[in-house]
Amino acid sequence: MTEDTAPVQVWLVERMFAEDKSNLIVLVYATTDGERYTMKEHAITGISKTHLTTAAVEVDPDDLDPVGEETLQNQYATEATRMANVHDPDDPI
């Protein structure tokens, strides 16, 4: 991250198993407008009390991808906004 680029807060909008690897969980975090997202993969065995999934994370803007599909963008916006309204960013999910 560059000095003049502020991190962007994104909210957990989806959690699923990786299609090709059943021992991985894929976490999708999106902006509240649903326009951008990032994905994080975690091994099921690697998830513990020391590595909690939180309601939100801050990421470098360069690590965000655009959400191309309008339906998915609306879904992500709805869920990210809901999460932001009911959770603190550091809440374990």
PDB file of N, CA, C and O in Angstrom, residues 22-70:
ATOM      1  N   SER A  22     -11.691 -28.908  -1.218  1.00  0.00           N
ATOM      2  CA  SER A  22     -12.718 -28.971  -0.188  1.00  0.00           C
ATOM      3  C   SER A  22     -12.212 -28.576   1.197  1.00  0.00           C
ATOM      4  O   SER A  22     -13.000 -28.382   2.112  1.00  0.00           O
ATOM      5  N   ASN A  23     -10.903 -28.430   1.363  1.00  0.00           N
ATOM      6  CA  ASN A  23     -10.386 -28.045   2.673  1.00  0.00           C
ATOM      7  C   ASN A  23     -10.162 -26.536   2.797  1.00  0.00           C
ATOM      8  O   ASN A  23      -9.585 -26.079   3.765  1.00  0.00           O
ATOM      9  N   LEU A  24     -10.626 -25.762   1.817  1.00  0.00           N
ATOM     10  CA  LEU A  24     -10.476 -24.310   1.848  1.00  0.00           C
ATOM     11  C   LEU A  24     -11.830 -23.626   1.959  1.00  0.00           C
ATOM     12  O   LEU A  24     -12.787 -24.016   1.300  1.00  0.00           O
ATOM     13  N   ILE A  25     -11.877 -22.606   2.797  1.00  0.00           N
ATOM     14  CA  ILE A  25     -13.054 -21.752   2.870  1.00  0.00           C
ATOM     15  C   ILE A  25     -12.698 -20.443   2.183  1.00  0.00           C
ATOM     16  O   ILE A  25     -11.628 -19.875   2.409  1.00  0.00           O
ATOM     17  N   VAL A  26     -13.599 -19.979   1.336  1.00  0.00           N
ATOM     18  CA  VAL A  26     -13.409 -18.717   0.634  1.00  0.00           C
ATOM     19  C   VAL A  26     -14.319 -17.682   1.290  1.00  0.00           C
ATOM     20  O   VAL A  26     -15.525 -17.901   1.426  1.00  0.00           O
ATOM     21  N   LEU A  27     -13.719 -16.584   1.710  1.00  0.00           N
ATOM     22  CA  LEU A  27     -14.463 -15.481   2.305  1.00  0.00           C
ATOM     23  C   LEU A  27     -14.484 -14.343   1.307  1.00  0.00           C
ATOM     24  O   LEU A  27     -13.439 -13.960   0.770  1.00  0.00           O
ATOM     25  N   VAL A  28     -15.663 -13.815   1.038  1.00  0.00           N
ATOM     26  CA  VAL A  28     -15.804 -12.692   0.118  1.00  0.00           C
ATOM     27  C   VAL A  28     -16.190 -11.469   0.937  1.00  0.00           C
ATOM     28  O   VAL A  28     -17.166 -11.495   1.691  1.00  0.00           O
ATOM     29  N   TYR A  29     -15.396 -10.414   0.804  1.00  0.00           N
ATOM     30  CA  TYR A  29     -15.655  -9.134   1.464  1.00  0.00           C
ATOM     31  C   TYR A  29     -15.919  -8.102   0.375  1.00  0.00           C
ATOM     32  O   TYR A  29     -15.238  -8.097  -0.654  1.00  0.00           O
ATOM     33  N   ALA A  30     -16.921  -7.237   0.599  1.00  0.00           N
ATOM     34  CA  ALA A  30     -17.277  -6.242  -0.411  1.00  0.00           C
ATOM     35  C   ALA A  30     -17.502  -4.872   0.228  1.00  0.00           C
ATOM     36  O   ALA A  30     -17.781  -4.764   1.428  1.00  0.00           O
ATOM     37  N   THR A  31     -17.419  -3.859  -0.619  1.00  0.00           N
ATOM     38  CA  THR A  31     -17.728  -2.502  -0.183  1.00  0.00           C
ATOM     39  C   THR A  31     -19.243  -2.374  -0.012  1.00  0.00           C
ATOM     40  O   THR A  31     -20.007  -3.152  -0.593  1.00  0.00           O
ATOM     41  N   THR A  32     -19.679  -1.403   0.763  1.00  0.00           N
ATOM     42  CA  THR A  32     -21.111  -1.261   1.023  1.00  0.00           C
ATOM     43  C   THR A  32     -21.905  -0.837  -0.212  1.00  0.00           C
ATOM     44  O   THR A  32     -23.116  -1.019  -0.252  1.00  0.00           O
ATOM     45  N   ASP A  33     -21.226  -0.317  -1.227  1.00  0.00           N
ATOM     46  CA  ASP A  33     -21.946  -0.009  -2.467  1.00  0.00           C
ATOM     47  C   ASP A  33     -21.999  -1.219  -3.402  1.00  0.00           C
ATOM     48  O   ASP A  33     -22.646  -1.176  -4.448  1.00  0.00           O
ATOM     49  N   GLY A  34     -21.309  -2.305  -3.012  1.00  0.00           N
ATOM     50  CA  GLY A  34     -21.336  -3.537  -3.800  1.00  0.00           C
ATOM     51  C   GLY A  34     -20.524  -3.502  -5.068  1.00  0.00           C
ATOM     52  O   GLY A  34     -20.534  -4.453  -5.842  1.00  0.00           O
ATOM     53  N   GLU A  35     -19.797  -2.432  -5.294  1.00  0.00           N
ATOM     54  CA  GLU A  35     -19.076  -2.271  -6.556  1.00  0.00           C
ATOM     55  C   GLU A  35     -17.722  -2.978  -6.598  1.00  0.00           C
ATOM     56  O   GLU A  35     -17.231  -3.300  -7.673  1.00  0.00           O
ATOM     57  N   ARG A  36     -17.118  -3.209  -5.423  1.00  0.00           N
ATOM     58  CA  ARG A  36     -15.796  -3.842  -5.398  1.00  0.00           C
ATOM     59  C   ARG A  36     -15.758  -4.914  -4.323  1.00  0.00           C
ATOM     60  O   ARG A  36     -16.467  -4.840  -3.327  1.00  0.00           O
ATOM     61  N   TYR A  37     -14.883  -5.902  -4.541  1.00  0.00           N
ATOM     62  CA  TYR A  37     -14.787  -7.009  -3.594  1.00  0.00           C
ATOM     63  C   TYR A  37     -13.377  -7.572  -3.559  1.00  0.00           C
ATOM     64  O   TYR A  37     -12.547  -7.297  -4.436  1.00  0.00           O
ATOM     65  N   THR A  38     -13.130  -8.380  -2.540  1.00  0.00           N
ATOM     66  CA  THR A  38     -11.891  -9.145  -2.442  1.00  0.00           C
ATOM     67  C   THR A  38     -12.231 -10.507  -1.863  1.00  0.00           C
ATOM     68  O   THR A  38     -13.251 -10.657  -1.178  1.00  0.00           O
ATOM     69  N   MET A  39     -11.406 -11.477  -2.152  1.00  0.00           N
ATOM     70  CA  MET A  39     -11.618 -12.828  -1.645  1.00  0.00           C
ATOM     71  C   MET A  39     -10.398 -13.247  -0.845  1.00  0.00           C
ATOM     72  O   MET A  39      -9.270 -12.935  -1.213  1.00  0.00           O
ATOM     73  N   LYS A  40     -10.661 -13.969   0.233  1.00  0.00           N
ATOM     74  CA  LYS A  40      -9.584 -14.517   1.057  1.00  0.00           C
ATOM     75  C   LYS A  40      -9.856 -16.006   1.219  1.00  0.00           C
ATOM     76  O   LYS A  40     -10.996 -16.408   1.425  1.00  0.00           O
ATOM     77  N   GLU A  41      -8.814 -16.805   1.127  1.00  0.00           N
ATOM     78  CA  GLU A  41      -8.938 -18.246   1.318  1.00  0.00           C
ATOM     79  C   GLU A  41      -8.247 -18.635   2.614  1.00  0.00           C
ATOM     80  O   GLU A  41      -7.174 -18.121   2.936  1.00  0.00           O
ATOM     81  N   HIS A  42      -8.903 -19.537   3.357  1.00  0.00           N
ATOM     82  CA  HIS A  42      -8.330 -20.041   4.601  1.00  0.00           C
ATOM     83  C   HIS A  42      -8.521 -21.549   4.635  1.00  0.00           C
ATOM     84  O   HIS A  42      -9.613 -22.048   4.333  1.00  0.00           O
ATOM     85  N   ALA A  43      -7.472 -22.261   5.014  1.00  0.00           N
ATOM     86  CA  ALA A  43      -7.591 -23.705   5.214  1.00  0.00           C
ATOM     87  C   ALA A  43      -8.468 -23.948   6.431  1.00  0.00           C
ATOM     88  O   ALA A  43      -8.358 -23.246   7.437  1.00  0.00           O
ATOM     89  N   ILE A  44      -9.350 -24.916   6.333  1.00  0.00           N
ATOM     90  CA  ILE A  44     -10.235 -25.235   7.450  1.00  0.00           C
ATOM     91  C   ILE A  44      -9.428 -25.546   8.693  1.00  0.00           C
ATOM     92  O   ILE A  44      -9.764 -25.110   9.791  1.00  0.00           O
ATOM     93  N   THR A  45      -8.342 -26.259   8.531  1.00  0.00           N
ATOM     94  CA  THR A  45      -7.502 -26.602   9.684  1.00  0.00           C
ATOM     95  C   THR A  45      -6.783 -25.389  10.244  1.00  0.00           C
ATOM     96  O   THR A  45      -6.327 -25.407  11.375  1.00  0.00           O
ATOM     97  N   GLY A  46      -6.675 -24.317   9.455  1.00  0.00           N
ATOM     98  CA  GLY A  46      -5.972 -23.119   9.898  1.00  0.00           C
ATOM     99  C   GLY A  46      -6.840 -22.131  10.644  1.00  0.00           C
ATOM    100  O   GLY A  46      -6.365 -21.147  11.177  1.00  0.00           O
ATOM    101  N   ILE A  47      -8.148 -22.379  10.695  1.00  0.00           N
ATOM    102  CA  ILE A  47      -9.045 -21.466  11.383  1.00  0.00           C
ATOM    103  C   ILE A  47      -9.094 -21.849  12.853  1.00  0.00           C
ATOM    104  O   ILE A  47      -9.417 -22.973  13.206  1.00  0.00           O
ATOM    105  N   SER A  48      -8.738 -20.915  13.684  1.00  0.00           N
ATOM    106  CA  SER A  48      -8.713 -21.165  15.122  1.00  0.00           C
ATOM    107  C   SER A  48      -9.094 -19.889  15.847  1.00  0.00           C
ATOM    108  O   SER A  48      -9.417 -18.884  15.230  1.00  0.00           O
ATOM    109  N   LYS A  49      -9.005 -19.935  17.161  1.00  0.00           N
ATOM    110  CA  LYS A  49      -9.320 -18.744  17.940  1.00  0.00           C
ATOM    111  C   LYS A  49      -8.322 -17.621  17.672  1.00  0.00           C
ATOM    112  O   LYS A  49      -8.637 -16.452  17.862  1.00  0.00           O
ATOM    113  N   THR A  50      -7.136 -17.959  17.225  1.00  0.00           N
ATOM    114  CA  THR A  50      -6.146 -16.915  16.939  1.00  0.00           C
ATOM    115  C   THR A  50      -6.369 -16.288  15.571  1.00  0.00           C
ATOM    116  O   THR A  50      -5.833 -15.235  15.276  1.00  0.00           O
ATOM    117  N   HIS A  51      -7.150 -16.944  14.722  1.00  0.00           N
ATOM    118  CA  HIS A  51      -7.438 -16.412  13.388  1.00  0.00           C
ATOM    119  C   HIS A  51      -8.954 -16.409  13.188  1.00  0.00           C
ATOM    120  O   HIS A  51      -9.504 -17.303  12.572  1.00  0.00           O
ATOM    121  N   LEU A  52      -9.603 -15.413  13.753  1.00  0.00           N
ATOM    122  CA  LEU A  52     -11.051 -15.324  13.652  1.00  0.00           C
ATOM    123  C   LEU A  52     -11.453 -14.597  12.378  1.00  0.00           C
ATOM    124  O   LEU A  52     -10.770 -13.676  11.933  1.00  0.00           O
ATOM    125  N   THR A  53     -12.562 -15.014  11.821  1.00  0.00           N
ATOM    126  CA  THR A  53     -13.149 -14.287  10.709  1.00  0.00           C
ATOM    127  C   THR A  53     -13.914 -13.114  11.303  1.00  0.00           C
ATOM    128  O   THR A  53     -14.754 -13.290  12.176  1.00  0.00           O
ATOM    129  N   THR A  54     -13.605 -11.916  10.835  1.00  0.00           N
ATOM    130  CA  THR A  54     -14.261 -10.731  11.366  1.00  0.00           C
ATOM    131  C   THR A  54     -15.288 -10.187  10.384  1.00  0.00           C
ATOM    132  O   THR A  54     -15.250 -10.497   9.188  1.00  0.00           O
ATOM    133  N   ALA A  55     -16.181  -9.361  10.904  1.00  0.00           N
ATOM    134  CA  ALA A  55     -17.244  -8.795  10.085  1.00  0.00           C
ATOM    135  C   ALA A  55     -16.694  -7.930   8.956  1.00  0.00           C
ATOM    136  O   ALA A  55     -17.271  -7.874   7.872  1.00  0.00           O
ATOM    137  N   ALA A  56     -15.579  -7.267   9.213  1.00  0.00           N
ATOM    138  CA  ALA A  56     -14.983  -6.396   8.197  1.00  0.00           C
ATOM    139  C   ALA A  56     -13.469  -6.474   8.279  1.00  0.00           C
ATOM    140  O   ALA A  56     -12.903  -6.855   9.301  1.00  0.00           O
ATOM    141  N   VAL A  57     -12.838  -6.128   7.191  1.00  0.00           N
ATOM    142  CA  VAL A  57     -11.381  -6.013   7.137  1.00  0.00           C
ATOM    143  C   VAL A  57     -11.048  -4.763   6.331  1.00  0.00           C
ATOM    144  O   VAL A  57     -11.871  -4.264   5.565  1.00  0.00           O
ATOM    145  N   GLU A  58      -9.832  -4.271   6.527  1.00  0.00           N
ATOM    146  CA  GLU A  58      -9.347  -3.157   5.717  1.00  0.00           C
ATOM    147  C   GLU A  58      -8.333  -3.695   4.727  1.00  0.00           C
ATOM    148  O   GLU A  58      -7.458  -4.473   5.093  1.00  0.00           O
ATOM    149  N   VAL A  59      -8.489  -3.301   3.469  1.00  0.00           N
ATOM    150  CA  VAL A  59      -7.609  -3.790   2.414  1.00  0.00           C
ATOM    151  C   VAL A  59      -7.104  -2.621   1.570  1.00  0.00           C
ATOM    152  O   VAL A  59      -7.712  -1.554   1.513  1.00  0.00           O
ATOM    153  N   ASP A  60      -6.012  -2.874   0.926  1.00  0.00           N
ATOM    154  CA  ASP A  60      -5.452  -1.928  -0.030  1.00  0.00           C
ATOM    155  C   ASP A  60      -6.427  -1.813  -1.207  1.00  0.00           C
ATOM    156  O   ASP A  60      -6.909  -2.828  -1.713  1.00  0.00           O
ATOM    157  N   PRO A  61      -6.730  -0.603  -1.665  1.00  0.00           N
ATOM    158  CA  PRO A  61      -7.642  -0.451  -2.809  1.00  0.00           C
ATOM    159  C   PRO A  61      -7.200  -1.238  -4.040  1.00  0.00           C
ATOM    160  O   PRO A  61      -8.033  -1.684  -4.832  1.00  0.00           O
ATOM    161  N   ASP A  62      -5.890  -1.439  -4.192  1.00  0.00           N
ATOM    162  CA  ASP A  62      -5.381  -2.198  -5.335  1.00  0.00           C
ATOM    163  C   ASP A  62      -5.729  -3.680  -5.256  1.00  0.00           C
ATOM    164  O   ASP A  62      -5.632  -4.395  -6.247  1.00  0.00           O
ATOM    165  N   ASP A  63      -6.130  -4.140  -4.065  1.00  0.00           N
ATOM    166  CA  ASP A  63      -6.496  -5.546  -3.882  1.00  0.00           C
ATOM    167  C   ASP A  63      -7.988  -5.796  -4.108  1.00  0.00           C
ATOM    168  O   ASP A  63      -8.469  -6.907  -3.893  1.00  0.00           O
ATOM    169  N   LEU A  64      -8.722  -4.767  -4.514  1.00  0.00           N
ATOM    170  CA  LEU A  64     -10.153  -4.907  -4.774  1.00  0.00           C
ATOM    171  C   LEU A  64     -10.407  -5.067  -6.265  1.00  0.00           C
ATOM    172  O   LEU A  64      -9.782  -4.401  -7.091  1.00  0.00           O
ATOM    173  N   ASP A  65     -11.333  -5.958  -6.586  1.00  0.00           N
ATOM    174  CA  ASP A  65     -11.740  -6.180  -7.966  1.00  0.00           C
ATOM    175  C   ASP A  65     -13.148  -5.633  -8.166  1.00  0.00           C
ATOM    176  O   ASP A  65     -13.958  -5.634  -7.229  1.00  0.00           O
ATOM    177  N   PRO A  66     -13.483  -5.221  -9.391  1.00  0.00           N
ATOM    178  CA  PRO A  66     -14.848  -4.756  -9.643  1.00  0.00           C
ATOM    179  C   PRO A  66     -15.819  -5.937  -9.695  1.00  0.00           C
ATOM    180  O   PRO A  66     -15.460  -7.034 -10.134  1.00  0.00           O
ATOM    181  N   VAL A  67     -17.028  -5.703  -9.216  1.00  0.00           N
ATOM    182  CA  VAL A  67     -18.098  -6.698  -9.330  1.00  0.00           C
ATOM    183  C   VAL A  67     -18.810  -6.379 -10.636  1.00  0.00           C
ATOM    184  O   VAL A  67     -19.401  -5.320 -10.782  1.00  0.00           O
ATOM    185  N   GLY A  68     -18.722  -7.272 -11.596  1.00  0.00           N
ATOM    186  CA  GLY A  68     -19.239  -6.979 -12.924  1.00  0.00           C
ATOM    187  C   GLY A  68     -20.743  -7.146 -13.083  1.00  0.00           C
ATOM    188  O   GLY A  68     -21.395  -6.361 -13.759  1.00  0.00           O
ATOM    189  N   GLU A  69     -21.293  -8.117 -12.442  1.00  0.00           N
ATOM    190  CA  GLU A  69     -22.698  -8.456 -12.632  1.00  0.00           C
ATOM    191  C   GLU A  69     -23.579  -7.589 -11.725  1.00  0.00           C
ATOM    192  O   GLU A  69     -23.379  -7.531 -10.514  1.00  0.00           O
ATOM    193  N   GLU A  70     -24.582  -6.934 -12.293  1.00  0.00           N
ATOM    194  CA  GLU A  70     -25.436  -6.023 -11.525  1.00  0.00           C
ATOM    195  C   GLU A  70     -26.197  -6.738 -10.408  1.00  0.00           C
ATOM    196  O   GLU A  70     -26.318  -6.219  -9.299  1.00  0.00           O
TER     197      GLU A  70
END
